């Protein structure tokens, strides 16, 4: 016997999907800005290990001379990115969704077990609610990262007017590096996130659009919360 | 009424129905977002004026965003952080020669100040050097993203204005600066021009300005990106309308304020 189980409230789904193109535009326009002065490398003991973006990448994307375009888009979409983030945090705080999302005292130990399970090293995963321990940590971290991007962004956008903020972020130079590193973090998160979504399957993916999961009631209900009402 | 209709549906029908609605809305919103993006990306260019080079809606957003942050934060007493002189770089980075690459007779150079009443005031370098010199060691920021701690010396714009009796002129909203060959020009909002650290610089690292850094006189305005720090100033004007600005005509934010 199939049953509908409500999973993600409408606001959670909307903020999630609105954020997807917004973050895409922010990364793209941010790179147009970064490419005006492409300096960051990973250099250890005088040997450069990572120089971001090889030449073919520049050629393929027509990168030079697009700094002003990048800035114009970045400074417009930062509003939507920030407002969407604030709205999401307010909603989770007021609706009580935060209870599913914030890591608790078991999360850090459990996340390790989840990782072992995902890597097929361990057969069973720890019991979970709406999100598992690794998800709790990842989804909370990504919100903190978003806040970090906004704050470091403001620190390099108006370093004189927000000089206290720039100081707090470790100075202009460091704020810029943090801002860049966070972007790398999003790309990494995105890759892992998409892989996990593919692995988790259709029912899980659908719930982020339709809001519900389909469960089979005659099966023993393992790891599923049943305290939520159907509407 | 809706509830009654729901009850009569089987679970499978309800799943189908809800999938149809939510994926339909999702698809429609996705298409709308894509359409909105295409509209914005291909929106008409702004009408060329003191600014140009970007899409009209983006220019509106740039102006509004700048105004928002100015109202929220701009304060002429927010000083730029200064550093000990030892921290200044010895080799000062040099990016552009627009406006300072033509030949002029440095001995004949005078700063032309066009006053409100149409009168012109000519100031030579000796007159400027005779006034109290101010040194400034600060983190110069380029719009490209690099920054450098640099050491400049010259006459504070405030002192210049006071000494040459330009109070009436500086009560206007904007100041315009142009190179002698008129190839490079910047427009400055008056509060930034009158910022207590804005310099008419004639020294770099304690020595007279080299030609590529704006000999004989350049602007150092620490509350703006480097693109506003005009090299080789030729003339100074005042207005309530935004004066033309070289990089704003290329699509950059008019204020480029920090």
Short mmCIF file of C-alpha atoms in Angstrom, two decimals:
data_model
loop_
_atom_site.label_atom_id
_atom_site.label_comp_id
_atom_site.label_asym_id
_atom_site.label_seq_id
_atom_site.Cartn_x
_atom_site.Cartn_y
_atom_site.Cartn_z
CA UNK A 1 0.00 0.00 0.00
CA UNK A 2 1.50 3.31 -1.09
CA UNK A 3 1.18 6.45 0.96
CA UNK A 4 2.11 10.09 0.56
CA UNK A 5 4.48 11.40 3.15
CA UNK A 6 5.01 15.13 3.30
CA UNK A 7 8.67 16.06 3.32
CA UNK A 8 9.74 19.55 2.23
CA UNK A 9 7.50 22.58 2.86
CA UNK A 10 6.85 24.87 -0.09
CA UNK A 11 9.13 27.66 1.14
CA UNK A 12 12.06 25.28 1.55
CA UNK A 13 11.62 24.07 -2.01
CA UNK A 14 11.28 27.57 -3.46
CA UNK A 15 14.26 29.06 -1.68
CA UNK A 16 16.29 26.03 -2.73
CA UNK A 17 15.46 26.29 -6.41
CA UNK A 18 15.64 30.07 -6.53
CA UNK A 19 19.09 29.83 -5.04
CA UNK A 20 20.28 27.48 -7.76
CA UNK A 21 20.33 29.97 -10.69
CA UNK A 22 21.25 32.83 -8.35
CA UNK A 23 24.37 31.08 -7.13
CA UNK A 24 25.15 30.13 -10.72
CA UNK A 25 24.99 33.77 -11.81
CA UNK A 26 27.02 34.90 -8.80
CA UNK A 27 29.78 32.39 -9.56
CA UNK A 28 29.82 33.23 -13.26
CA UNK A 29 29.89 37.00 -12.77
CA UNK A 30 32.37 36.61 -9.92
CA UNK A 31 34.71 34.78 -12.24
CA UNK A 32 34.44 37.57 -14.80
CA UNK A 33 35.67 39.87 -12.03
CA UNK A 34 38.35 37.50 -10.83
CA UNK A 35 39.73 36.98 -14.32
CA UNK A 36 40.62 40.66 -14.61
CA UNK A 37 43.49 39.85 -12.27
CA UNK A 38 43.92 36.11 -12.16
CA UNK A 39 46.51 35.74 -9.43
CA UNK A 40 45.55 32.97 -7.06
CA UNK A 41 47.64 29.84 -7.17
CA UNK A 42 48.50 27.11 -4.73
CA UNK A 43 52.23 27.41 -4.32
CA UNK A 44 54.19 25.39 -1.81
CA UNK A 45 57.97 25.79 -1.47
CA UNK A 46 58.17 27.79 -4.66
CA UNK A 47 56.46 25.15 -6.75
CA UNK A 48 53.09 26.08 -8.18
CA UNK A 49 50.74 23.14 -7.93
CA UNK A 50 47.49 24.69 -8.95
CA UNK A 51 47.11 27.60 -11.31
CA UNK A 52 43.41 28.12 -11.67
CA UNK A 53 42.02 27.98 -15.17
CA UNK A 54 44.22 26.79 -18.02
CA UNK A 55 44.51 28.79 -21.23
CA UNK A 56 41.93 26.80 -23.19
CA UNK A 57 39.38 27.73 -20.55
CA UNK A 58 39.94 31.43 -21.22
CA UNK A 59 39.82 30.93 -24.96
CA UNK A 60 36.60 28.94 -24.77
CA UNK A 61 34.79 31.45 -22.59
CA UNK A 62 36.06 34.75 -24.11
CA UNK A 63 37.17 35.94 -20.75
CA UNK A 64 39.22 39.11 -21.13
CA UNK A 65 37.65 42.57 -21.02
CA UNK A 66 34.48 41.53 -19.25
CA UNK A 67 35.23 43.00 -15.84
CA UNK A 68 32.57 45.73 -15.98
CA UNK A 69 29.96 43.24 -17.17
CA UNK A 70 30.85 40.90 -14.32
CA UNK A 71 30.62 43.70 -11.75
CA UNK A 72 27.26 44.92 -13.04
CA UNK A 73 25.72 41.46 -12.76
CA UNK A 74 27.43 40.66 -9.46
CA UNK A 75 26.18 43.85 -7.79
CA UNK A 76 22.62 43.29 -8.98
CA UNK A 77 22.24 39.61 -8.17
CA UNK A 78 23.94 39.93 -4.79
CA UNK A 79 20.67 41.48 -3.63
CA UNK A 80 18.58 38.48 -4.61
CA UNK A 81 21.16 36.03 -3.30
CA UNK A 82 21.26 37.82 0.06
CA UNK A 83 17.50 38.32 0.35
CA UNK A 84 16.78 34.70 -0.57
CA UNK A 85 19.26 33.57 2.07
CA UNK A 86 17.80 35.83 4.75
CA UNK A 87 14.29 34.68 3.88
CA UNK A 88 15.35 31.03 4.09
CA UNK A 89 17.00 31.47 7.48
CA UNK A 90 14.01 33.39 8.86
CA UNK A 91 11.63 30.73 7.60
CA UNK A 92 13.62 27.84 9.06
CA UNK A 93 13.91 29.67 12.36
CA UNK A 94 10.21 30.53 12.63
CA UNK A 95 8.73 27.33 11.20
CA UNK A 96 10.85 25.05 13.35
CA UNK A 97 12.49 23.45 10.30
CA UNK A 98 15.80 24.26 11.93
CA UNK A 99 15.25 21.26 14.17
CA UNK A 100 15.78 19.00 11.18
CA UNK A 101 18.71 20.99 9.88
CA UNK A 102 21.01 22.06 12.66
CA UNK A 103 23.58 19.48 13.69
CA UNK A 104 23.07 18.14 17.21
CA UNK A 105 25.59 16.66 19.58
CA UNK A 106 25.49 13.28 17.83
CA UNK A 107 25.78 14.65 14.31
CA UNK A 108 29.52 14.88 14.04
CA UNK A 109 30.06 11.28 15.13
CA UNK A 110 27.18 10.04 13.00
CA UNK A 111 28.29 11.97 9.93
CA UNK A 112 31.39 9.85 9.92
CA UNK A 113 29.26 6.69 9.91
CA UNK A 114 27.15 8.12 7.11
CA UNK A 115 30.28 8.78 5.11
CA UNK A 116 31.51 5.21 5.65
CA UNK A 117 28.11 3.96 4.57
CA UNK A 118 28.06 6.16 1.46
CA UNK A 119 31.49 4.90 0.52
CA UNK A 120 30.22 1.31 0.90
CA UNK A 121 32.67 0.62 3.67
CA UNK A 122 29.94 0.08 6.23
CA UNK A 123 26.67 -1.70 5.55
CA UNK A 124 24.32 0.19 7.81
CA UNK A 125 23.84 3.89 8.27
CA UNK A 126 22.81 5.42 11.59
CA UNK A 127 19.07 6.11 11.93
CA UNK A 128 18.07 9.49 10.62
CA UNK A 129 15.20 11.91 10.49
CA UNK A 130 14.45 14.10 7.49
CA UNK A 131 18.16 14.65 6.98
CA UNK A 132 21.03 12.46 8.02
CA UNK A 133 23.90 13.72 10.14
CA UNK A 134 26.13 14.47 7.16
CA UNK A 135 23.33 16.41 5.51
CA UNK A 136 22.69 18.40 8.66
CA UNK A 137 26.32 19.44 8.77
CA UNK A 138 26.56 20.12 5.05
CA UNK A 139 23.32 22.11 4.81
CA UNK A 140 24.14 24.18 7.87
CA UNK A 141 27.66 24.76 6.60
CA UNK A 142 26.40 25.96 3.23
CA UNK A 143 24.21 28.57 4.94
CA UNK A 144 27.17 29.75 7.00
CA UNK A 145 29.20 29.85 3.79
CA UNK A 146 26.51 31.98 2.17
CA UNK A 147 26.64 34.39 5.09
CA UNK A 148 30.43 34.36 4.80
CA UNK A 149 30.24 35.24 1.12
CA UNK A 150 27.92 38.16 1.78
CA UNK A 151 30.08 39.48 4.61
CA UNK A 152 33.42 39.08 2.84
CA UNK A 153 31.76 40.49 -0.26
CA UNK A 154 30.67 43.62 1.60
CA UNK A 155 34.14 43.88 3.10
CA UNK A 156 35.74 44.08 -0.34
CA UNK A 157 32.92 46.08 -1.93
CA UNK A 158 33.07 48.95 0.60
CA UNK A 159 36.31 48.48 2.56
CA UNK A 160 36.35 52.12 3.64
CA UNK A 161 32.72 52.51 4.69
CA UNK A 162 32.62 49.03 6.28
CA UNK A 163 36.18 49.22 7.57
CA UNK A 164 35.20 47.41 10.79
CA UNK A 165 33.85 44.53 8.73
CA UNK A 166 36.95 44.43 6.54
CA UNK A 167 39.04 44.33 9.69
CA UNK A 168 36.86 41.55 11.08
CA UNK A 169 37.34 39.51 7.88
CA UNK A 170 41.09 39.77 8.28
CA UNK A 171 41.72 42.78 6.06
CA UNK A 172 41.03 43.52 2.42
CA UNK A 173 43.42 40.98 1.00
CA UNK A 174 42.34 38.12 3.20
CA UNK A 175 38.65 38.95 2.75
CA UNK A 176 39.18 38.64 -0.99
CA UNK A 177 40.85 35.27 -0.59
CA UNK A 178 38.05 34.04 1.70
CA UNK A 179 35.51 35.21 -0.82
CA UNK A 180 37.29 33.20 -3.51
CA UNK A 181 37.80 30.10 -1.38
CA UNK A 182 34.09 30.07 -0.49
CA UNK A 183 33.32 30.01 -4.20
CA UNK A 184 35.51 26.94 -4.60
CA UNK A 185 33.56 25.52 -1.66
CA UNK A 186 30.26 25.97 -3.50
CA UNK A 187 31.58 24.21 -6.55
CA UNK A 188 32.76 21.32 -4.40
CA UNK A 189 29.44 21.23 -2.53
CA UNK A 190 27.54 21.29 -5.80
CA UNK A 191 29.43 18.32 -7.21
CA UNK A 192 28.93 16.20 -4.10
CA UNK A 193 25.32 17.34 -3.80
CA UNK A 194 24.42 16.35 -7.36
CA UNK A 195 26.15 12.98 -7.05
CA UNK A 196 24.25 12.31 -3.82
CA UNK A 197 20.96 13.32 -5.41
CA UNK A 198 21.57 10.95 -8.31
CA UNK A 199 22.45 8.14 -5.91
CA UNK A 200 19.47 8.86 -3.65
CA UNK A 201 17.11 8.38 -6.55
CA UNK A 202 13.86 9.67 -7.95
CA UNK A 203 11.71 9.64 -4.82
CA UNK A 204 14.18 11.86 -3.04
CA UNK A 205 14.62 14.21 -5.98
CA UNK A 206 10.89 14.50 -6.52
CA UNK A 207 10.39 15.53 -2.91
CA UNK A 208 12.42 18.69 -3.50
CA UNK A 209 10.01 19.68 -6.29
CA UNK A 210 6.69 18.16 -5.22
CA UNK A 211 7.30 18.22 -1.50
CA UNK A 212 6.34 14.63 -0.73
CA UNK A 213 7.77 11.16 -0.78
CA UNK A 214 5.92 8.00 -1.62
CA UNK A 215 6.33 5.32 0.99
CA UNK A 216 5.13 1.72 1.00
CA UNK A 217 3.25 1.11 4.18
CA UNK A 218 3.33 -2.67 4.28
CA UNK A 219 7.06 -2.59 4.40
CA UNK A 220 8.64 -2.27 7.81
CA UNK A 221 9.22 1.41 8.33
CA UNK A 222 12.88 1.77 9.04
CA UNK A 223 14.37 5.16 9.70
CA UNK A 224 11.22 6.99 8.80
CA UNK A 225 9.61 9.53 11.00
CA UNK A 226 5.90 9.07 11.30
CA UNK A 227 5.06 11.95 13.55
CA UNK A 228 4.22 14.25 10.69
CA UNK A 229 0.67 14.54 9.60
CA UNK A 230 -0.51 14.24 6.07
CA UNK A 231 -2.35 17.28 4.93
CA UNK B 1 -15.17 21.46 -1.29
CA UNK B 2 -11.65 20.70 -2.36
CA UNK B 3 -11.30 18.16 0.37
CA UNK B 4 -14.27 16.17 -0.86
CA UNK B 5 -12.76 15.97 -4.32
CA UNK B 6 -9.49 14.76 -2.82
CA UNK B 7 -11.10 11.99 -0.86
CA UNK B 8 -12.51 10.42 -3.97
CA UNK B 9 -9.05 10.12 -5.54
CA UNK B 10 -6.94 7.06 -5.07
CA UNK B 11 -3.41 7.39 -3.72
CA UNK B 12 -1.97 6.90 -7.19
CA UNK B 13 -4.23 9.57 -8.60
CA UNK B 14 -3.26 11.96 -5.85
CA UNK B 15 0.43 11.31 -6.48
CA UNK B 16 -0.05 11.86 -10.19
CA UNK B 17 -2.06 15.00 -9.65
CA UNK B 18 0.40 16.55 -7.26
CA UNK B 19 3.34 15.62 -9.45
CA UNK B 20 1.62 17.18 -12.44
CA UNK B 21 0.90 20.41 -10.62
CA UNK B 22 4.26 20.80 -8.93
CA UNK B 23 6.36 19.82 -11.93
CA UNK B 24 4.17 21.99 -14.12
CA UNK B 25 4.69 24.99 -11.86
CA UNK B 26 8.38 24.14 -11.57
CA UNK B 27 8.76 23.98 -15.33
CA UNK B 28 6.79 27.18 -15.84
CA UNK B 29 8.85 29.05 -13.25
CA UNK B 30 12.04 27.67 -14.73
CA UNK B 31 11.00 28.85 -18.18
CA UNK B 32 10.03 32.24 -16.77
CA UNK B 33 13.38 32.54 -15.02
CA UNK B 34 15.18 31.62 -18.23
CA UNK B 35 13.07 34.15 -20.14
CA UNK B 36 13.82 36.82 -17.55
CA UNK B 37 17.51 36.08 -17.77
CA UNK B 38 17.48 36.26 -21.56
CA UNK B 39 15.58 39.53 -21.40
CA UNK B 40 18.11 41.00 -18.99
CA UNK B 41 21.12 39.66 -20.86
CA UNK B 42 19.88 41.11 -24.13
CA UNK B 43 18.26 44.24 -22.71
CA UNK B 44 18.98 47.40 -24.71
CA UNK B 45 22.17 49.28 -24.00
CA UNK B 46 21.72 52.44 -22.01
CA UNK B 47 21.58 55.71 -23.94
CA UNK B 48 25.19 56.92 -24.04
CA UNK B 49 25.73 59.93 -21.80
CA UNK B 50 28.04 60.34 -18.84
CA UNK B 51 27.74 56.57 -18.59
CA UNK B 52 27.36 53.95 -21.29
CA UNK B 53 28.46 50.47 -22.20
CA UNK B 54 26.11 48.44 -20.08
CA UNK B 55 22.51 47.26 -20.29
CA UNK B 56 19.95 49.82 -19.18
CA UNK B 57 18.49 47.74 -16.31
CA UNK B 58 21.97 46.93 -15.03
CA UNK B 59 22.88 50.61 -15.02
CA UNK B 60 19.75 51.41 -13.06
CA UNK B 61 20.69 48.71 -10.57
CA UNK B 62 24.27 50.01 -10.29
CA UNK B 63 23.04 53.54 -9.60
CA UNK B 64 20.43 52.45 -7.10
CA UNK B 65 22.82 50.12 -5.30
CA UNK B 66 25.43 52.84 -5.03
CA UNK B 67 22.85 55.30 -3.69
CA UNK B 68 21.66 52.73 -1.16
CA UNK B 69 25.14 52.16 0.18
CA UNK B 70 25.95 55.87 0.17
CA UNK B 71 22.89 56.69 2.23
CA UNK B 72 23.55 53.79 4.53
CA UNK B 73 27.24 54.18 5.05
CA UNK B 74 28.98 57.09 3.41
CA UNK B 75 30.61 59.33 5.89
CA UNK B 76 33.45 61.65 5.02
CA UNK B 77 34.97 60.87 8.40
CA UNK B 78 35.40 57.20 7.52
CA UNK B 79 39.11 57.35 6.97
CA UNK B 80 41.11 54.95 4.88
CA UNK B 81 43.54 52.92 6.92
CA UNK B 82 47.06 54.27 6.73
CA UNK B 83 50.34 52.38 7.12
CA UNK B 84 53.88 53.12 8.23
CA UNK B 85 55.93 54.45 5.33
CA UNK B 86 58.27 51.41 5.38
CA UNK B 87 55.39 49.23 4.27
CA UNK B 88 54.95 51.08 1.00
CA UNK B 89 56.06 49.23 -2.14
CA UNK B 90 59.21 50.45 -3.89
CA UNK B 91 57.94 49.57 -7.36
CA UNK B 92 54.53 51.08 -7.79
CA UNK B 93 52.34 49.18 -10.21
CA UNK B 94 51.40 51.02 -13.37
CA UNK B 95 48.41 50.03 -15.49
CA UNK B 96 47.24 52.63 -17.99
CA UNK B 97 48.68 55.52 -19.98
CA UNK B 98 45.45 56.93 -21.40
CA UNK B 99 45.62 60.71 -21.21
CA UNK B 100 49.16 60.82 -19.88
CA UNK B 101 50.96 59.46 -22.93
CA UNK B 102 50.92 62.56 -25.12
CA UNK B 103 53.76 65.05 -24.92
CA UNK B 104 53.30 68.27 -23.01
CA UNK B 105 55.71 70.91 -21.88
CA UNK B 106 55.93 70.29 -18.16
CA UNK B 107 57.42 73.74 -17.54
CA UNK B 108 54.42 75.37 -19.14
CA UNK B 109 51.90 73.18 -17.33
CA UNK B 110 49.27 74.89 -15.21
CA UNK B 111 46.20 73.49 -13.57
CA UNK B 112 43.17 75.12 -15.13
CA UNK B 113 40.30 75.64 -12.69
CA UNK B 114 37.05 76.72 -14.30
CA UNK B 115 35.00 78.62 -11.75
CA UNK B 116 31.26 79.01 -11.50
CA UNK B 117 31.19 82.46 -13.04
CA UNK B 118 33.14 81.26 -16.06
CA UNK B 119 36.35 82.76 -14.74
CA UNK B 120 39.44 80.63 -15.15
CA UNK B 121 42.07 80.21 -12.52
CA UNK B 122 45.54 78.95 -13.46
CA UNK B 123 47.66 77.38 -10.78
CA UNK B 124 51.25 76.26 -11.36
CA UNK B 125 53.10 73.55 -9.51
CA UNK B 126 55.17 75.96 -7.42
CA UNK B 127 52.01 77.51 -6.01
CA UNK B 128 50.78 74.06 -5.06
CA UNK B 129 54.11 72.99 -3.57
CA UNK B 130 54.23 76.17 -1.52
CA UNK B 131 51.22 74.98 0.46
CA UNK B 132 51.53 72.44 3.31
CA UNK B 133 52.37 68.96 1.99
CA UNK B 134 50.53 65.89 3.22
CA UNK B 135 51.90 62.37 2.96
CA UNK B 136 49.59 59.42 2.61
CA UNK B 137 50.52 55.74 2.83
CA UNK B 138 47.46 53.65 2.08
CA UNK B 139 46.28 50.50 0.34
CA UNK B 140 45.61 51.53 -3.25
CA UNK B 141 42.88 49.36 -4.76
CA UNK B 142 42.46 48.61 -8.41
CA UNK B 143 39.08 47.69 -9.83
CA UNK B 144 40.80 44.63 -11.31
CA UNK B 145 41.28 43.31 -7.82
CA UNK B 146 44.92 43.97 -6.99
CA UNK B 147 45.95 46.28 -4.19
CA UNK B 148 49.22 47.79 -3.08
CA UNK B 149 50.37 49.84 -0.17
CA UNK B 150 51.64 53.01 -1.79
CA UNK B 151 53.18 56.24 -0.58
CA UNK B 152 51.98 59.51 -2.07
CA UNK B 153 52.63 63.11 -1.15
CA UNK B 154 50.88 66.29 -2.17
CA UNK B 155 48.33 68.91 -1.35
CA UNK B 156 45.04 67.91 0.25
CA UNK B 157 42.14 68.78 -2.03
CA UNK B 158 40.52 70.43 0.98
CA UNK B 159 43.52 72.67 1.49
CA UNK B 160 43.62 73.48 -2.21
CA UNK B 161 39.95 74.48 -2.24
CA UNK B 162 40.28 76.57 0.88
CA UNK B 163 43.40 78.36 -0.30
CA UNK B 164 42.08 79.21 -3.73
CA UNK B 165 38.63 80.23 -2.50
CA UNK B 166 36.58 77.59 -4.26
CA UNK B 167 33.96 77.13 -1.54
CA UNK B 168 31.14 78.23 -3.79
CA UNK B 169 32.22 75.76 -6.47
CA UNK B 170 32.56 72.87 -4.07
CA UNK B 171 29.05 73.41 -2.78
CA UNK B 172 27.94 71.87 -6.10
CA UNK B 173 27.38 68.13 -6.37
CA UNK B 174 30.22 67.09 -8.65
CA UNK B 175 33.79 67.81 -9.63
CA UNK B 176 35.18 66.89 -13.04
CA UNK B 177 38.88 66.37 -13.77
CA UNK B 178 40.39 66.02 -17.25
CA UNK B 179 43.85 65.41 -18.66
CA UNK B 180 45.40 68.18 -20.83
CA UNK B 181 44.78 66.13 -24.00
CA UNK B 182 41.17 65.42 -22.87
CA UNK B 183 41.67 61.69 -23.45
CA UNK B 184 40.96 60.72 -19.85
CA UNK B 185 38.42 62.29 -17.55
CA UNK B 186 36.71 61.43 -14.29
CA UNK B 187 33.60 62.63 -12.52
CA UNK B 188 33.65 62.74 -8.73
CA UNK B 189 30.83 63.25 -6.27
CA UNK B 190 31.80 66.22 -4.14
CA UNK B 191 31.82 64.43 -0.75
CA UNK B 192 34.43 62.01 -2.11
CA UNK B 193 36.46 64.78 -3.74
CA UNK B 194 36.41 66.66 -0.43
CA UNK B 195 37.23 63.56 1.62
CA UNK B 196 39.89 64.49 4.20
CA UNK B 197 42.40 62.13 2.52
CA UNK B 198 41.92 63.16 -1.11
CA UNK B 199 45.23 64.42 -2.48
CA UNK B 200 46.50 66.40 -5.41
CA UNK B 201 49.69 64.38 -5.48
CA UNK B 202 53.02 65.54 -6.88
CA UNK B 203 55.26 63.06 -5.07
CA UNK B 204 55.54 59.28 -5.07
CA UNK B 205 57.81 57.59 -2.54
CA UNK B 206 59.13 61.02 -1.57
CA UNK B 207 60.26 61.93 -5.11
CA UNK B 208 58.60 63.97 -7.87
CA UNK B 209 56.05 61.97 -9.82
CA UNK B 210 57.48 59.99 -12.73
CA UNK B 211 55.71 60.67 -16.08
CA UNK B 212 53.93 57.30 -16.16
CA UNK B 213 52.47 57.94 -12.71
CA UNK B 214 50.94 61.24 -13.70
CA UNK B 215 53.62 63.93 -13.70
CA UNK B 216 53.26 66.74 -12.78
CA UNK B 217 50.04 66.41 -10.74
CA UNK B 218 47.63 63.53 -10.27
CA UNK B 219 44.65 62.71 -8.15
CA UNK B 220 44.87 60.26 -5.26
CA UNK B 221 41.39 59.59 -3.98
CA UNK B 222 41.55 56.67 -1.53
CA UNK B 223 37.77 56.28 -1.29
CA UNK B 224 37.66 55.27 -4.96
CA UNK B 225 39.10 52.53 -7.12
CA UNK B 226 42.24 53.36 -9.08
CA UNK B 227 40.27 54.17 -12.23
CA UNK B 228 39.20 57.44 -10.59
CA UNK B 229 42.76 58.42 -9.63
CA UNK B 230 43.34 60.58 -12.71
CA UNK B 231 46.95 61.01 -13.82
CA UNK B 232 48.26 64.34 -15.17
CA UNK B 233 45.41 66.64 -14.26
CA UNK B 234 44.80 69.37 -16.81
CA UNK B 235 41.57 71.01 -15.78
CA UNK B 236 39.05 71.04 -12.97
CA UNK B 237 35.34 71.83 -13.36
CA UNK B 238 32.33 71.90 -11.05
CA UNK B 239 28.71 71.06 -11.75
CA UNK B 240 25.44 69.84 -10.39
CA UNK B 241 25.28 67.33 -13.23
CA UNK B 242 27.50 64.30 -13.37
CA UNK B 243 30.56 65.13 -15.48
CA UNK B 244 31.62 62.59 -18.13
CA UNK B 245 33.70 59.70 -16.89
CA UNK B 246 35.99 57.60 -19.03
CA UNK B 247 35.42 54.22 -17.41
CA UNK B 248 31.74 54.81 -16.68
CA UNK B 249 31.41 55.20 -20.46
CA UNK B 250 32.93 51.72 -20.73
CA UNK B 251 30.25 50.21 -18.50
CA UNK B 252 31.79 50.65 -15.05
CA UNK B 253 29.93 51.95 -12.03
CA UNK B 254 29.98 55.76 -12.10
CA UNK B 255 30.94 56.11 -8.45
CA UNK B 256 33.38 53.21 -8.13
CA UNK B 257 33.43 54.11 -4.46
CA UNK B 258 35.00 52.09 -1.68
#
